Short mmCIF file of C-alpha atoms in Angstrom, two decimals:
data_model
loop_
_atom_site.label_atom_id
_atom_site.label_comp_id
_atom_site.label_asym_id
_atom_site.label_seq_id
_atom_site.Cartn_x
_atom_site.Cartn_y
_atom_site.Cartn_z
CA MET A 283 0.49 8.16 9.28
CA ASN A 284 2.15 6.57 12.31
CA PHE A 285 2.70 9.68 14.39
CA ARG A 286 2.85 8.41 17.94
CA ARG A 287 1.39 10.11 21.10
CA LYS A 288 3.72 9.64 24.05
CA ASN A 289 3.37 10.63 27.77
CA ILE A 290 -0.21 9.09 27.99
CA LYS A 291 -0.95 8.07 31.36
CA LYS A 292 -2.04 4.55 31.88
CA GLN A 293 -5.03 3.91 34.19
CA HIS A 294 -5.57 1.04 36.75
CA CYS A 295 -8.97 0.22 35.19
CA GLU A 296 -8.17 -1.99 31.82
CA VAL A 297 -9.82 -3.46 29.20
CA ILE A 298 -8.40 -6.03 26.83
CA VAL A 299 -9.37 -6.51 23.34
CA GLY A 300 -8.82 -9.07 20.55
CA ALA A 301 -5.87 -8.45 18.02
CA GLN A 302 -8.27 -7.73 15.13
CA CYS A 303 -10.13 -5.01 17.35
CA GLY A 304 -6.80 -3.79 18.22
CA ASN A 305 -6.03 -3.19 14.81
CA ALA A 306 -9.18 -1.10 14.15
CA VAL A 307 -8.25 1.08 17.03
CA LEU A 308 -5.00 1.71 15.61
CA ARG A 309 -6.80 2.93 12.62
CA GLY A 310 -8.97 5.31 14.55
CA ALA A 311 -11.70 3.24 15.57
CA HIS A 312 -13.65 3.27 18.76
CA VAL A 313 -13.77 -0.17 20.74
CA TYR A 314 -17.00 -2.11 19.88
CA VAL A 315 -18.60 -4.44 22.45
CA PRO A 316 -17.85 -7.68 20.38
CA GLY A 317 -14.09 -6.99 20.40
CA ILE A 318 -13.97 -7.06 24.34
CA VAL A 319 -11.98 -9.82 25.67
CA SER A 320 -11.55 -8.71 29.33
CA ALA A 321 -12.39 -5.91 31.61
CA SER A 322 -11.35 -4.90 35.37
CA LYS A 323 -13.36 -6.33 38.13
CA PHE A 324 -15.17 -3.03 39.12
CA MET A 325 -15.47 -1.29 35.77
CA LYS A 326 -18.34 1.09 35.55
CA ALA A 327 -19.97 3.02 32.72
CA GLY A 328 -18.16 6.47 32.44
CA ASP A 329 -14.66 5.33 33.89
CA VAL A 330 -11.62 6.28 32.21
CA ILE A 331 -10.06 2.98 30.87
CA SER A 332 -6.73 1.94 29.46
CA VAL A 333 -7.21 -0.37 26.46
CA TYR A 334 -4.67 -3.18 25.69
CA SER A 335 -4.57 -5.74 22.56
CA ASP A 336 -4.03 -9.28 23.48
CA ILE A 337 -1.85 -10.03 20.50
CA LYS A 338 -1.42 -13.98 21.11
CA GLY A 339 -5.15 -14.63 21.84
CA LYS A 340 -4.23 -15.87 25.25
CA CYS A 341 -6.70 -13.87 27.27
CA LYS A 342 -9.96 -15.93 28.50
CA LYS A 343 -13.18 -14.12 27.73
CA GLY A 344 -14.70 -12.44 30.71
CA ALA A 345 -11.37 -12.44 32.71
CA LYS A 346 -11.19 -9.78 35.35
CA GLU A 347 -7.39 -9.64 34.97
CA PHE A 348 -4.78 -10.42 32.36
CA ASP A 349 -0.98 -10.61 32.79
CA GLY A 350 0.00 -12.01 29.39
CA THR A 351 1.48 -10.27 26.49
CA LYS A 352 -0.39 -7.02 25.67
CA VAL A 353 0.09 -3.89 23.83
CA PHE A 354 -1.17 -0.67 25.02
CA LEU A 355 -3.54 1.24 22.58
CA GLY A 356 -4.49 4.16 24.49
CA ASN A 357 -7.31 5.67 27.01
CA GLY A 358 -11.02 5.96 26.63
CA ILE A 359 -14.40 6.27 28.61
CA SER A 360 -16.43 3.05 29.15
CA GLU A 361 -20.06 3.29 27.73
CA LEU A 362 -20.76 0.11 29.69
CA SER A 363 -20.19 -1.49 32.91
CA ARG A 364 -18.21 -4.99 32.98
CA LYS A 365 -21.50 -6.57 34.23
CA GLU A 366 -23.42 -5.22 31.02
CA ILE A 367 -20.74 -6.16 28.50
CA PHE A 368 -20.52 -9.81 29.90
CA SER A 369 -24.16 -10.18 30.55
CA GLY A 370 -24.41 -12.98 28.16
CA LEU A 371 -26.69 -11.17 25.72
CA PRO A 372 -25.64 -12.22 22.45
CA GLU A 373 -27.23 -8.94 20.75
CA LEU A 374 -25.29 -6.51 22.68
CA LYS A 375 -23.23 -4.31 19.87
CA GLY A 376 -22.26 -0.85 19.74
CA ILE A 377 -19.51 1.24 21.08
CA GLY A 378 -18.22 -0.34 24.40
CA ILE A 379 -15.26 2.14 25.07
CA ARG A 380 -15.09 5.58 23.26
CA MET A 381 -11.23 6.20 22.69
CA THR A 382 -10.19 9.63 23.93
CA GLU A 383 -6.53 9.21 24.05
CA PRO A 384 -5.51 6.72 21.22
CA ILE A 385 -1.84 6.37 21.10
CA TYR A 386 -1.99 7.17 17.20
CA LEU A 387 -3.54 10.33 15.94
CA SER A 388 -5.65 8.43 13.39
CA PRO A 389 -9.25 10.18 13.26
CA SER A 390 -12.27 8.05 12.87
CA PHE A 391 -14.14 8.55 9.23
CA ASP A 392 -16.89 6.43 9.98
CA ASN A 393 -20.03 8.02 8.86
CA VAL A 394 -18.47 10.98 7.49
CA LEU A 395 -20.34 11.83 4.08
CA PRO A 396 -21.07 8.21 3.60
CA SER A 397 -22.75 8.88 0.20
CA TYR A 398 -19.73 10.88 -0.97
CA LEU A 399 -16.60 9.37 0.50
CA PHE A 400 -15.06 5.83 0.45
CA LEU A 401 -12.01 5.48 2.57
CA GLN A 402 -9.04 3.59 1.08
CA ASN A 403 -5.33 3.19 1.57
CA LEU A 404 -3.29 5.32 -1.15
CA PRO A 405 -2.00 2.26 -3.21
CA SER A 406 -5.91 1.03 -3.55
CA VAL A 407 -6.69 4.32 -5.04
CA VAL A 408 -3.46 4.24 -7.30
CA VAL A 409 -4.30 0.99 -8.65
CA THR A 410 -7.73 1.99 -10.11
CA HIS A 411 -6.11 5.13 -11.75
CA VAL A 412 -3.47 2.56 -13.42
CA LEU A 413 -6.30 0.65 -14.68
CA ASP A 414 -7.48 3.89 -16.42
CA PRO A 415 -11.21 2.93 -17.05
CA GLN A 416 -13.13 4.95 -19.66
CA PRO A 417 -16.50 5.89 -20.08
CA GLY A 418 -18.79 3.14 -22.12
CA GLU A 419 -16.11 0.28 -21.46
CA LYS A 420 -16.96 -3.24 -19.89
CA ILE A 421 -15.00 -3.75 -17.05
CA LEU A 422 -14.33 -6.78 -14.67
CA ASP A 423 -13.12 -6.48 -11.25
CA MET A 424 -12.53 -10.40 -10.63
CA CYS A 425 -12.09 -10.32 -6.78
CA ALA A 426 -14.01 -7.13 -5.91
CA ALA A 427 -15.29 -7.34 -2.18
CA PRO A 428 -15.89 -5.04 -0.45
CA GLY A 429 -16.21 -2.88 -3.34
CA GLY A 430 -13.66 0.18 -2.89
CA LYS A 431 -11.89 -0.42 -6.00
CA THR A 432 -15.36 -1.36 -7.86
CA THR A 433 -17.09 1.76 -6.99
CA HIS A 434 -13.92 3.89 -7.82
CA ILE A 435 -13.67 2.34 -11.16
CA ALA A 436 -17.44 3.14 -11.71
CA ALA A 437 -16.78 6.89 -10.58
CA LEU A 438 -13.81 7.40 -12.88
CA MET A 439 -16.12 6.25 -15.87
CA HIS A 440 -18.67 8.63 -14.90
CA ASP A 441 -20.91 5.83 -14.01
CA GLN A 442 -21.28 5.22 -17.97
CA GLY A 443 -20.51 1.65 -19.03
CA GLU A 444 -20.58 -1.59 -17.28
CA VAL A 445 -18.44 -2.67 -14.17
CA ILE A 446 -18.96 -6.49 -13.43
CA ALA A 447 -17.88 -7.25 -9.65
CA LEU A 448 -17.20 -10.81 -8.67
CA ASP A 449 -16.59 -12.53 -5.42
CA LYS A 450 -17.28 -15.87 -4.34
CA ILE A 451 -18.64 -15.14 -0.57
CA SER A 452 -22.30 -14.03 -0.57
CA ASN A 453 -22.09 -11.57 2.29
CA LYS A 454 -19.26 -9.77 0.74
CA VAL A 455 -21.13 -9.44 -2.54
CA GLU A 456 -23.94 -7.88 -0.68
CA LYS A 457 -21.51 -5.63 0.77
CA ILE A 458 -20.34 -4.56 -2.87
CA LYS A 459 -24.04 -3.97 -3.49
CA GLN A 460 -24.77 -1.95 -0.53
CA ASN A 461 -21.71 0.56 -1.25
CA ALA A 462 -22.73 0.74 -4.88
CA LEU A 463 -26.22 1.86 -3.80
CA LEU A 464 -24.90 4.34 -1.06
CA LEU A 465 -22.69 5.96 -3.48
CA GLY A 466 -25.42 6.26 -6.15
CA LEU A 467 -23.79 4.15 -8.77
CA ASN A 468 -25.69 2.11 -11.29
CA SER A 469 -23.31 0.72 -13.61
CA ILE A 470 -22.16 -2.04 -11.07
CA LYS A 471 -23.45 -5.50 -11.23
CA ALA A 472 -22.12 -7.83 -8.45
CA PHE A 473 -22.22 -11.39 -8.56
CA CYS A 474 -21.43 -14.29 -6.10
CA PHE A 475 -19.22 -16.24 -8.33
CA ASP A 476 -15.75 -18.04 -8.22
CA GLY A 477 -13.36 -15.94 -10.47
CA THR A 478 -11.41 -19.07 -11.35
CA LYS A 479 -14.61 -20.20 -13.12
CA ALA A 480 -15.62 -17.14 -14.91
CA LEU A 481 -14.77 -18.29 -18.26
CA LYS A 482 -17.50 -19.83 -20.30
CA LEU A 483 -16.47 -22.93 -22.04
CA ASN A 484 -19.03 -23.33 -24.58
CA THR A 485 -19.94 -20.54 -27.32
CA VAL A 486 -23.68 -20.15 -26.29
CA LYS A 487 -24.10 -16.85 -25.59
CA ASP A 488 -25.64 -15.64 -22.32
CA ALA A 489 -27.91 -12.88 -23.07
CA GLU A 490 -28.40 -12.02 -19.45
CA GLY A 491 -24.84 -10.89 -18.86
CA LYS A 492 -24.20 -13.02 -15.78
CA PRO A 493 -20.92 -15.10 -15.39
CA PRO A 494 -19.47 -17.11 -16.71
CA PHE A 495 -18.40 -14.86 -19.65
CA LEU A 496 -17.36 -15.65 -23.09
CA PRO A 497 -13.78 -15.19 -23.86
CA GLU A 498 -12.51 -11.68 -24.82
CA SER A 499 -15.52 -10.00 -23.37
CA PHE A 500 -13.68 -7.16 -21.41
CA ASP A 501 -12.10 -4.03 -22.08
CA ARG A 502 -10.17 -3.80 -18.94
CA ILE A 503 -9.74 -6.38 -15.92
CA LEU A 504 -8.51 -5.59 -12.42
CA LEU A 505 -7.27 -8.57 -10.81
CA ASP A 506 -6.64 -7.67 -7.13
CA ALA A 507 -5.87 -11.09 -6.24
CA PRO A 508 -6.35 -13.10 -2.93
CA CYS A 509 -3.03 -12.92 -1.18
CA SER A 510 -1.07 -13.52 1.93
CA GLY A 511 -1.90 -10.04 3.03
CA MET A 512 1.55 -9.25 4.49
CA GLY A 513 1.45 -5.59 3.46
CA GLN A 514 -1.58 -4.92 5.47
CA ARG A 515 -1.13 -2.33 8.27
CA PRO A 516 -1.53 -2.11 11.12
CA ASN A 517 -1.18 -5.83 12.04
CA MET A 518 -1.04 -6.68 15.74
CA ALA A 519 0.26 -10.34 15.38
CA CYS A 520 1.53 -12.61 12.56
CA SER A 521 -0.42 -15.86 12.33
CA TRP A 522 0.53 -16.90 9.00
CA THR A 523 2.06 -20.51 8.30
CA LEU A 524 4.25 -21.52 5.61
CA LYS A 525 1.53 -23.81 3.92
CA GLU A 526 -0.89 -20.81 4.10
CA VAL A 527 1.55 -18.37 2.63
CA THR A 528 2.55 -20.76 -0.48
CA SER A 529 -1.05 -21.70 -1.16
CA TYR A 530 -1.74 -18.24 -2.67
CA GLN A 531 0.67 -18.58 -5.88
CA PRO A 532 -1.33 -21.28 -7.63
CA LEU A 533 -4.63 -19.61 -6.86
CA GLN A 534 -3.29 -16.29 -8.52
CA ARG A 535 -2.24 -18.11 -11.37
CA LYS A 536 -5.61 -19.57 -12.01
CA LEU A 537 -7.37 -16.50 -11.81
CA PHE A 538 -4.57 -14.65 -13.87
CA THR A 539 -5.27 -17.32 -16.62
CA VAL A 540 -9.11 -16.72 -16.80
CA ALA A 541 -8.41 -13.14 -16.87
CA VAL A 542 -6.23 -13.27 -19.97
CA GLU A 543 -8.72 -15.32 -21.69
CA LEU A 544 -11.66 -12.91 -20.59
CA LEU A 545 -9.75 -9.81 -21.82
CA LYS A 546 -10.24 -8.39 -25.40
CA PRO A 547 -7.33 -7.89 -27.75
CA TRP A 548 -5.55 -4.59 -26.86
CA GLY A 549 -7.21 -4.81 -23.35
CA VAL A 550 -5.60 -3.63 -20.29
CA LEU A 551 -4.91 -6.37 -17.24
CA VAL A 552 -4.05 -4.94 -13.81
CA TYR A 553 -2.63 -7.37 -11.40
CA SER A 554 -2.25 -6.22 -7.67
CA THR A 555 -1.78 -7.52 -4.33
CA CYS A 556 -1.45 -6.26 -0.75
CA THR A 557 1.55 -8.44 0.24
CA ILE A 558 5.12 -8.05 0.02
CA THR A 559 6.28 -11.60 -0.96
CA LEU A 560 8.52 -12.15 -4.37
CA ALA A 561 6.36 -15.26 -4.89
CA GLU A 562 3.24 -13.52 -5.35
CA ASN A 563 4.35 -10.37 -7.07
CA GLU A 564 7.45 -10.34 -9.08
CA GLU A 565 7.68 -13.97 -9.71
CA GLN A 566 3.83 -13.95 -10.91
CA VAL A 567 4.69 -11.02 -13.53
CA ALA A 568 7.75 -13.18 -14.68
CA TRP A 569 5.42 -16.42 -14.91
CA ALA A 570 2.88 -14.38 -16.89
CA LEU A 571 5.39 -13.08 -19.51
CA ARG A 572 6.56 -16.39 -20.06
CA THR A 573 3.25 -18.26 -20.32
CA PHE A 574 1.56 -15.57 -22.28
CA PRO A 575 3.95 -14.33 -24.78
CA TYR A 576 1.36 -12.00 -26.33
CA LEU A 577 1.31 -9.87 -22.88
CA GLN A 578 3.27 -6.69 -22.61
CA LEU A 579 4.23 -5.16 -19.52
CA GLN A 580 3.07 -1.32 -19.45
CA PRO A 581 4.49 1.68 -17.63
CA GLN A 582 2.12 3.14 -14.94
CA ASP A 583 0.68 6.34 -14.18
CA PRO A 584 0.35 7.54 -11.59
CA HIS A 585 3.67 6.09 -10.31
CA ILE A 586 4.20 6.84 -6.66
CA GLY A 587 5.62 3.62 -5.34
CA GLY A 588 9.19 2.08 -5.68
CA GLU A 589 10.30 -0.15 -8.56
CA GLY A 590 9.94 -3.86 -8.39
CA MET A 591 11.90 -6.23 -6.32
CA VAL A 592 14.96 -8.08 -7.90
CA GLY A 593 15.26 -11.81 -7.75
CA ALA A 594 12.55 -13.16 -10.18
CA GLY A 595 14.62 -12.72 -13.26
CA LEU A 596 12.91 -9.55 -14.55
CA SER A 597 15.11 -6.90 -16.32
CA LEU A 598 15.77 -3.54 -14.71
CA GLU A 599 13.66 -1.92 -17.33
CA GLN A 600 10.62 -4.30 -16.31
CA LEU A 601 11.30 -3.67 -12.95
CA LYS A 602 10.74 -0.05 -13.43
CA GLN A 603 7.49 -0.68 -15.06
CA LEU A 604 6.17 -2.16 -11.74
CA GLN A 605 4.94 -0.48 -8.78
CA ARG A 606 5.70 -1.65 -5.18
CA PHE A 607 4.82 0.21 -1.97
CA ASP A 608 7.12 -0.88 0.90
CA PRO A 609 6.13 0.51 4.32
CA SER A 610 9.64 -0.20 5.54
CA VAL A 611 11.24 2.58 3.53
CA VAL A 612 9.72 5.13 5.92
CA PRO A 613 11.13 4.51 9.42
CA LEU A 614 8.06 6.31 11.30
CA GLN A 615 7.43 3.57 13.93
CA ASP A 616 7.38 5.38 17.36
CA THR A 617 7.90 8.81 15.63
CA ASP A 618 6.78 11.60 18.06
CA ILE A 619 4.33 13.98 16.47
CA ASP A 620 5.87 16.87 18.34
CA SER A 621 9.15 16.19 16.30
CA LEU A 622 7.34 16.91 13.03
CA ARG A 623 5.55 20.00 13.88
CA ASP A 624 8.13 22.28 12.16
CA ALA A 625 8.49 19.95 9.22
CA ARG A 626 8.00 21.49 5.54
CA ILE A 627 4.78 20.80 3.91
CA GLU A 628 6.56 19.17 0.75
CA ASP A 629 8.23 16.60 3.31
CA MET A 630 4.97 15.71 5.21
CA ILE A 631 3.38 14.91 1.68
CA TRP A 632 6.22 12.67 0.64
CA LEU A 633 5.81 11.00 4.09
CA ALA A 634 2.05 10.55 3.54
CA ASN A 635 2.84 9.10 -0.06
CA LYS A 636 5.33 6.63 1.29
CA ASP A 637 4.28 5.52 4.61
CA CYS A 638 1.19 3.15 3.74
CA ILE A 639 0.50 -0.40 3.36
CA GLY A 640 2.47 -2.82 1.53
CA PHE A 641 1.08 -3.26 -2.03
CA PHE A 642 2.08 -4.24 -5.67
CA ILE A 643 0.99 -3.34 -9.05
CA ALA A 644 1.74 -4.55 -12.54
CA LYS A 645 -0.03 -3.61 -15.73
CA PHE A 646 -0.32 -5.37 -18.84
CA ILE A 647 -1.66 -5.24 -22.38
CA LYS A 648 -2.88 -7.91 -24.61
CA CYS A 649 -1.57 -7.69 -27.93
CA LYS A 650 -3.38 -10.09 -29.89
CA SER A 651 -6.45 -12.56 -29.76
CA THR A 652 -6.09 -15.70 -27.95
#
C-alpha cells in the first residue's frame, strides 16, 4: 500500500533514472545500471545518493546535472562510480544504487523463495479464482505472458489437466516456460501464437495439440486482454495518445470472438483488463451479450472489488455481477505510515484489499453449442 515515508533528507549527490525504472523503485526495487540516465559529476562507489525519476524523458544520457521535472524516489548507496556507470560498456548490468531510504515502504521480493512464490497484484490473483479451473480440464490462457495467471491456473488444478498459454511475442513465451519450470508445473504448454488466429478453420484434427485449435476445444478460457493499461500503478508519467487508447477495443473484440468459438458448451469464459476505461470494460460486456445471445453473465466468487460502472447500457443487476478495482476509492496518496500505526487490523486488511491497481473482471458461461 502507498504508505509514504516523510522527512527523508535529500542529498547533494543525485542520480536521475528513467520513468520505467522509477516505477520499479516505487514497487520496492533497487536501481539497476541500465535504468540510470544521469549522475552527479564526482559520484563514487559508496556515496549516499538521492534518486530522482525523469518523468518527461528530457534528461540526456550521461548528464552531470539535471534541472528539469523530476520526482524524488528516496536515498540509496551507490555500488559504482559515475565513471564506471558511463564507461561505455554495454554489458554493464546489476545494481547501480542500493535503495536504503525509499519514499514508500515496499520491500523487494526479488529471489524470495522463487520456486514457491510468484508475486502478483491482488486482482490478478482474484481473476484466476473467478475462472475456477478444475483438475483434469483443458484451459486456454489466450494472452498469457509473463505467466503469472497461467501458473496460478495450473496450481489451482493441482497440475492435473492441460493449460495452453499463448502469446505472440517469442521472448515473452520463453518467460512463461521459465516460470512454469521454476515452479515445477508440468501441465503448461506455451506457444508463440497470435490469439486472434487461434481458431482452426478446417476440420482436420491436429494430433499434436498445437494452435490453431478446433472449435469447442476448451473447458475454460481466460482472456486477459491487451489493453491501454491505465490501471497500472505506480505510473510516473502518462504517454498514451487517443489513437493508441482507442485501438484496443477492436483487438479485444477479435480475441473475444475467437474465445467464444473455442469454448465448449457450458464452458466458462473470463474476460479481464488492467485498465479503467468504460470502452474496454463495460462496453465490451454489453457488446458481447448483444453479439452472442447464448452467453450469460455470471456472478463472481470471490468478489472483492466494486461493481461495474454505469454508462454502457447494462442493468443494475448486470453491473453487480461485474468486478471493478478502482484505486481512486482509497485516498492513500501521501499517507504517512505514522498515521496508521494505531489502525485496527480489520481496517488495514480492508485498505490492503482496496488499494491496488485498476482492474476489471467479467465472467460468462456459454449456454449452447455454436
